[in-house]
Coordinates of C-alpha atoms in Angstrom, one line a residue:
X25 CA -22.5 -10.0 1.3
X26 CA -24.6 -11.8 -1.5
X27 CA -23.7 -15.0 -0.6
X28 CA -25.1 -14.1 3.1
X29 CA -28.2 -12.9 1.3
X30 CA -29.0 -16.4 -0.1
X31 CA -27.8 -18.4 2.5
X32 CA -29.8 -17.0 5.7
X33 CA -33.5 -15.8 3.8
X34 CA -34.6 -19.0 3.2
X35 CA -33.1 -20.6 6.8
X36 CA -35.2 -18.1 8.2
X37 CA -38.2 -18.5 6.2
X38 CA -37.7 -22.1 6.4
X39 CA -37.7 -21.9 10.6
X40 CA -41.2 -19.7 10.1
X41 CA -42.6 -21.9 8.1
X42 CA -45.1 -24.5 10.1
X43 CA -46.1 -21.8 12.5
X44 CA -47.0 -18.9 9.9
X45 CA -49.1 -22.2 7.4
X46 CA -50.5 -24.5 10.1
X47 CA -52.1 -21.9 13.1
X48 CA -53.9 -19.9 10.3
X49 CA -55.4 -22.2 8.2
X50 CA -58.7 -20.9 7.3
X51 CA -56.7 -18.0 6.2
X52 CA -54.3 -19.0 3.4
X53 CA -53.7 -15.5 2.5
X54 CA -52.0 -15.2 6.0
X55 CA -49.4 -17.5 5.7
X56 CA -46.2 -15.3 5.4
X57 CA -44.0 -13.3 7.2
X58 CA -44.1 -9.9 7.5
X59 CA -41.1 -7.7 7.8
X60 CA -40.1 -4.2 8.9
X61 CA -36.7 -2.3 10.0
X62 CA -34.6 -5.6 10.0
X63 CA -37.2 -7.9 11.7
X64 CA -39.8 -11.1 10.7
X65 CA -43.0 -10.8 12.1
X66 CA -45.5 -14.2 12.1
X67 CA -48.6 -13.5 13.3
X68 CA -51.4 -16.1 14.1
X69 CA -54.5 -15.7 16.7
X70 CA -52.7 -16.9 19.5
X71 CA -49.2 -16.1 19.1
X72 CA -46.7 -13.6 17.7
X73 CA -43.2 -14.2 16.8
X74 CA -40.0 -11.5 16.6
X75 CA -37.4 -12.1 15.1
X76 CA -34.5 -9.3 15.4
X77 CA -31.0 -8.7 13.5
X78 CA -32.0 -10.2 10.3
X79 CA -29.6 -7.7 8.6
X80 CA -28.2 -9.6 6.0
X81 CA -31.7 -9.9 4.5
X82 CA -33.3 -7.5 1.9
X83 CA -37.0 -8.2 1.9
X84 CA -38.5 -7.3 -2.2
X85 CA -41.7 -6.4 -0.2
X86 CA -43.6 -6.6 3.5
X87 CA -45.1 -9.9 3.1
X88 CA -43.8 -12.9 2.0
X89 CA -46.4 -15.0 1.2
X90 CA -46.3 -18.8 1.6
X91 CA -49.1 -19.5 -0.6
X92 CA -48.3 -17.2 -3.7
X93 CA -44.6 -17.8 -2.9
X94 CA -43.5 -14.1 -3.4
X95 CA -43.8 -10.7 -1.9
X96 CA -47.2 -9.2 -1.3
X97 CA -49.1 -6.7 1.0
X98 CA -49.4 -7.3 4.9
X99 CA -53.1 -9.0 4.1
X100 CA -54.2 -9.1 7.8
X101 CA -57.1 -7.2 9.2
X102 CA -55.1 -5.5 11.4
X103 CA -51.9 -3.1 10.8
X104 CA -48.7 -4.5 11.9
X105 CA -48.4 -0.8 14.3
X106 CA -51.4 -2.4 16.0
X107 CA -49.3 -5.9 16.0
X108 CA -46.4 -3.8 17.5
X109 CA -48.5 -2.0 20.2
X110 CA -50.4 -5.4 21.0
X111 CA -46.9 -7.0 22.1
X112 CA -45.3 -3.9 23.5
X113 CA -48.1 -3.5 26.0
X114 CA -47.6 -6.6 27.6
X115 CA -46.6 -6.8 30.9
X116 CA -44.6 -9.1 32.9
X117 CA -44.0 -10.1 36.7
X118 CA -40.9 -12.7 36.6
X119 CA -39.1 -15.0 34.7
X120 CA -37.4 -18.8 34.8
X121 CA -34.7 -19.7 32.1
X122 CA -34.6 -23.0 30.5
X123 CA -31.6 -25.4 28.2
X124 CA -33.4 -25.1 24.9
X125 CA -32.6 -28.2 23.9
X126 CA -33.8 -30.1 26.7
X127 CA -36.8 -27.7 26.2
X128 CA -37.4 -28.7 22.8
X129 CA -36.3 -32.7 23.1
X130 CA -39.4 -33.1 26.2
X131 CA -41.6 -31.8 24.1
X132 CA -40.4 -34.0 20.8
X133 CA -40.2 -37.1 22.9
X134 CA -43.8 -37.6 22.7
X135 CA -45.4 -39.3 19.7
X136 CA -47.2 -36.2 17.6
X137 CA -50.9 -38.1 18.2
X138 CA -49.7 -37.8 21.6
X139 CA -48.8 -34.3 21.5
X140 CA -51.6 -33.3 20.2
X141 CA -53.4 -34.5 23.0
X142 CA -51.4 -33.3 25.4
X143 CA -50.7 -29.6 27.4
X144 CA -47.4 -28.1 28.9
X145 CA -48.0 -26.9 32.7
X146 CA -45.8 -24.5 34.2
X147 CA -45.7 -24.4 38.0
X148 CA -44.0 -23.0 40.8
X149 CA -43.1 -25.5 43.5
X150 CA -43.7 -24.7 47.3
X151 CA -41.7 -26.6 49.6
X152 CA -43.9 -29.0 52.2
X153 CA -43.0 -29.5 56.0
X154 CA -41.1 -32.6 56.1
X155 CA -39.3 -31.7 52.5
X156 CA -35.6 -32.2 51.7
X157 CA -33.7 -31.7 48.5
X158 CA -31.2 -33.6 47.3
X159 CA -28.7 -34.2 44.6
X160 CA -27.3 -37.9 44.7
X161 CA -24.0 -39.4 43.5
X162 CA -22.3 -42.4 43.0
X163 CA -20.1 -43.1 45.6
X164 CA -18.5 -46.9 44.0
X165 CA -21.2 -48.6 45.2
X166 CA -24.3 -46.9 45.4
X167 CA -25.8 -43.7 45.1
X168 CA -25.6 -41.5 48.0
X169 CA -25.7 -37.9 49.5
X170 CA -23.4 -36.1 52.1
X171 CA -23.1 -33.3 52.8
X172 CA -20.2 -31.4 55.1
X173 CA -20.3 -32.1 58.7
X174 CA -22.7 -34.8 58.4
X175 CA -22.4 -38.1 60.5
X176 CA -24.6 -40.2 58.4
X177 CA -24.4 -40.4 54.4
X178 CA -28.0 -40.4 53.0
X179 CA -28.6 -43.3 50.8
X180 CA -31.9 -44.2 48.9
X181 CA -35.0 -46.4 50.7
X182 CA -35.2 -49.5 48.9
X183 CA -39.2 -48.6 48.8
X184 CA -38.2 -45.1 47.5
X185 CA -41.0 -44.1 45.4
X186 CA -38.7 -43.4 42.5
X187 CA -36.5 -46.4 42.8
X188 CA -32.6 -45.9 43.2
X189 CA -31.9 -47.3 39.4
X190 CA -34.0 -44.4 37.9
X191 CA -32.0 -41.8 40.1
X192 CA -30.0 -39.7 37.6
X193 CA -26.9 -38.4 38.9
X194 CA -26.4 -34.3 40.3
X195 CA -30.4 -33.8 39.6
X196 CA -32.2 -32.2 42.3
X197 CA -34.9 -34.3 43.6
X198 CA -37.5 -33.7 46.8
X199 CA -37.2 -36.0 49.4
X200 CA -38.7 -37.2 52.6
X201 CA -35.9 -38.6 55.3
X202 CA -35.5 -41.5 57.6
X203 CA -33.0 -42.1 60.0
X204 CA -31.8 -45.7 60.5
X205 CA -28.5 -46.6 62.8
X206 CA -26.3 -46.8 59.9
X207 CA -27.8 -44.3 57.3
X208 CA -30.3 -42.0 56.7
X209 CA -33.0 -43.5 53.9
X210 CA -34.7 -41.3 51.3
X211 CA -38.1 -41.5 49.8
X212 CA -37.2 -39.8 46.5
X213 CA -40.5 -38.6 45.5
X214 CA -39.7 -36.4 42.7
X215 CA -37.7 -34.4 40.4
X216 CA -36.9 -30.8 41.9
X217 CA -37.4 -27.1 40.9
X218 CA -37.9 -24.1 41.7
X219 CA -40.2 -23.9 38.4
X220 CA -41.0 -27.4 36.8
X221 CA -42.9 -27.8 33.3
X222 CA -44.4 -31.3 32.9
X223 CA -46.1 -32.2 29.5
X224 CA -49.9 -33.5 30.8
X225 CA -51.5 -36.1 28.5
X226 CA -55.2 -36.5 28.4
X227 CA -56.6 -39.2 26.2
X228 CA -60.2 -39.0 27.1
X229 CA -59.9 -35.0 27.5
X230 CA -57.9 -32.6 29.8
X231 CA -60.1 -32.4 32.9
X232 CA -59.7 -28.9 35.2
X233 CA -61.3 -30.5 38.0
X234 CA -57.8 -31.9 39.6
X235 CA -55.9 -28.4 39.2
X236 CA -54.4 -29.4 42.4
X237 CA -52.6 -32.4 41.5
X238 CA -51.6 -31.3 38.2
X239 CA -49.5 -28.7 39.4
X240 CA -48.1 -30.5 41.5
X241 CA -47.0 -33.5 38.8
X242 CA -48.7 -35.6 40.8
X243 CA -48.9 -38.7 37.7
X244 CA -46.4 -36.8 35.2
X245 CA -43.6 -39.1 34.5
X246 CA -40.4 -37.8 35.8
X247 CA -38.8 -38.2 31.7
X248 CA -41.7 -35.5 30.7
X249 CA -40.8 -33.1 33.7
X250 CA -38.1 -30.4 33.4
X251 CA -37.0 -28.2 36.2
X252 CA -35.3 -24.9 37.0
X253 CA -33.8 -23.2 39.7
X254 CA -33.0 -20.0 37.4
X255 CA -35.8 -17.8 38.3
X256 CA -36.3 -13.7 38.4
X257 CA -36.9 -12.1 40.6
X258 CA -35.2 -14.3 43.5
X259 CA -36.9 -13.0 46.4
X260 CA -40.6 -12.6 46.8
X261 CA -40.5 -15.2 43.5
X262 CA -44.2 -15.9 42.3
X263 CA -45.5 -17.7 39.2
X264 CA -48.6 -18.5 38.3
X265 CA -49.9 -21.7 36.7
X266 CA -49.6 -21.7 33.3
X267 CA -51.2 -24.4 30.4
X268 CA -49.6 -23.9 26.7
X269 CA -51.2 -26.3 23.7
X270 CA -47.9 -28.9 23.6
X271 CA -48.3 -29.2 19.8
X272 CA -48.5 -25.5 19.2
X273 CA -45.6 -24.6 22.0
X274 CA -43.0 -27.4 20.4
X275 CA -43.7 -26.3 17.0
X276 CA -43.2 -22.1 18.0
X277 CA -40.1 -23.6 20.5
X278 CA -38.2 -25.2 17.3
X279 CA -37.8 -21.7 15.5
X280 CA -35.4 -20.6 18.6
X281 CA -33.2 -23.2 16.8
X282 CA -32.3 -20.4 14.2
X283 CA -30.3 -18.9 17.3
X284 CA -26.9 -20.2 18.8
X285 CA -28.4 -19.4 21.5
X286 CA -28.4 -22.2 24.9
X287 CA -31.1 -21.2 26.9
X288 CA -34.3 -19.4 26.7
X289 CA -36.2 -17.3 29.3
X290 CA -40.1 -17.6 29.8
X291 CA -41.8 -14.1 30.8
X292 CA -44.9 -14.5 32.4
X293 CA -47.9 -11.9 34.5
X294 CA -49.3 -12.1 37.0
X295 CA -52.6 -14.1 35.6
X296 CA -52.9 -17.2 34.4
X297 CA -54.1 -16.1 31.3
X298 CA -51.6 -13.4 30.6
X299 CA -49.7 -13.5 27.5
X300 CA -46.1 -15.5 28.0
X301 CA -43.0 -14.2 26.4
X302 CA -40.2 -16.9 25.4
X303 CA -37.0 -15.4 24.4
X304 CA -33.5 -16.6 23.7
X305 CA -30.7 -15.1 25.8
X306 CA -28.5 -14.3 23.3
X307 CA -24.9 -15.1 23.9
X308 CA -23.2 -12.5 21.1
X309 CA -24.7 -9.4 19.5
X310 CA -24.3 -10.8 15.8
X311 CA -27.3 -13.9 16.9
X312 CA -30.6 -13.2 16.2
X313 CA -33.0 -12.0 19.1
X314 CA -35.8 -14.6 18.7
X315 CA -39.1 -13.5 20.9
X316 CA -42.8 -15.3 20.8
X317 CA -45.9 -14.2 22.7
X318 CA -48.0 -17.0 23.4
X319 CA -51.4 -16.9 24.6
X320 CA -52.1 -19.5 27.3
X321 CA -54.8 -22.2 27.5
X322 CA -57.9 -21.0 29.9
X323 CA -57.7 -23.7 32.7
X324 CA -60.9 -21.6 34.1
X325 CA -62.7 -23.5 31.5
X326 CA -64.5 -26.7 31.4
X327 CA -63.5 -30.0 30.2
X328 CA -60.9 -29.2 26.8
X329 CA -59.9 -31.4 23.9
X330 CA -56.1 -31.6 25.1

């Protein structure tokens, strides 16, 4: 049991880290992690992270400071029973699951002076008249999709908007169709979810003014746009647009690597700017239960840094 006692503290506290130092720092005193009845608790102005089933941990104290490097008082302004009843009163309207890896690797794949100019839009994607969604494969020659009953196999337009060669294999993609006297031709316009999160980069600024187009990916690469058809509830389904800081949301998204945990679900409300949840789904009881509240960006606002 010792040996467990060494081995997982500091993992822990080492996953806790960058978020508890680097989103309070004109509080040093701050920088910790507080725990209570076999949970972590990292607290900043805009987020909160839970982290459950630490049992293998004996805290010396309720803090853990960073900065004096031992166990200390909870220093915040605030009891950690109002922390509690801040999170618990939360409320939220639906869900979408994502792989956490491919969660975390978008977000990586940007250069961090990138990041840091940059914000991760959620979205919910409404089908258009005309719309068709497709998965393509590779049929020995070329990619194609048929379906059952089907005359004609679909193959893609050589003036496709996303070219055949970029295609990747059994990924959903929104199409507009063509019928020709040997095939029907696809415009493969973009990657396809029922949810898609795209990381927007803004040199000069992030500008609210084309809301519209944002949300609809309209300029996002398709290598900085996940999707997902796993969504809750499935009928009636609606999501708001949500903006998340990219830099803040990749650094909070790498503690769910102290899970073994495959996927993670994002909670959301029914504003805007309601508080997100992101939680891993845990896949045995003995994995830690990993939860962050995150507040999201005001897009009601005028032109932002990122």
């Amino acid at each position: 049991m010792e040996n467990k006692i060494v081995i997982q503290e500091p993992q822990i506290l080492d996953f806790l880290l960058r978020p508890a130092v680097e989103y309070n720092p004109p509080a040093n005193s701050y920088w910790g992690v507080a725990f209570r009845d076999n949970k972590a608790y990292v607290v900043s102005g805009t987020f909160c992270i839970v982290v459950e089933g630490l049992k293998d941990i004996k805290p010396e104290g309720e803090f853990f400071s960073f900065f004096e490097n031992k166990y200390t008082k909870i220093p915040w302004r605030i009891s950690l029973d109002d922390v509690i009843a801040r999170i618990s009163s939360f409320e939220f309207t639906g869900s979408v699951a994502f792989p956490i890896t491919n969660f975390i690797n978008r977000l990586g794949e940007l250069p961090q002076d990138k990041r840091k100019k940059s914000r991760v839009v959620f979205a919910q994607t409404f089908k258009e008249d005309g719309d068709f969604f497709l998965r393509f494969r590779h049929n020995g020659q070329r990619l194609e999709f048929k379906a059952p009953g089907m005359t004609k196999p679909v193959w893609i337009d050589n003036m496709s908007f996303i070219p055949e060669q970029f295609v990747k294999l059994d990924t959903p993609y929104r199409c507009k169709l063509r019928e020709a006297d040997e095939a029907i031709y696809a415009n493969v316009i973009e990657p396809y979810g029922k949810v898609r999160m795209g990381i927007v980069y803004s040199e000069a600024g992030f500008d609210p003014k084309n809301l519209e187009s944002v949300h609809k990916m309209i300029g996002i690469p398709q290598d900085m746009i996940l999707c997902s058809n796993a969504i809750a509830p499935v009928e009636n389904f609606y999501m708001p647009p949500i903006h998340i800081d990219a830099t803040m949301l990749y650094d909070l998204s790498k503690v769910l690597l102290a899970s073994k945990s495959k996927f993670v679900e994002m909670h959301f409300g029914k504003e805007f700017k309601d508080f997100v949840m992101f939680r891993n789904i845990k896949e045995m009881d003995e994995d830690l239960q990993i939860t962050i509240f995150v507040a999201p960006l005001d897009i009601s606002y005028g032109i932002q840094r990122r």
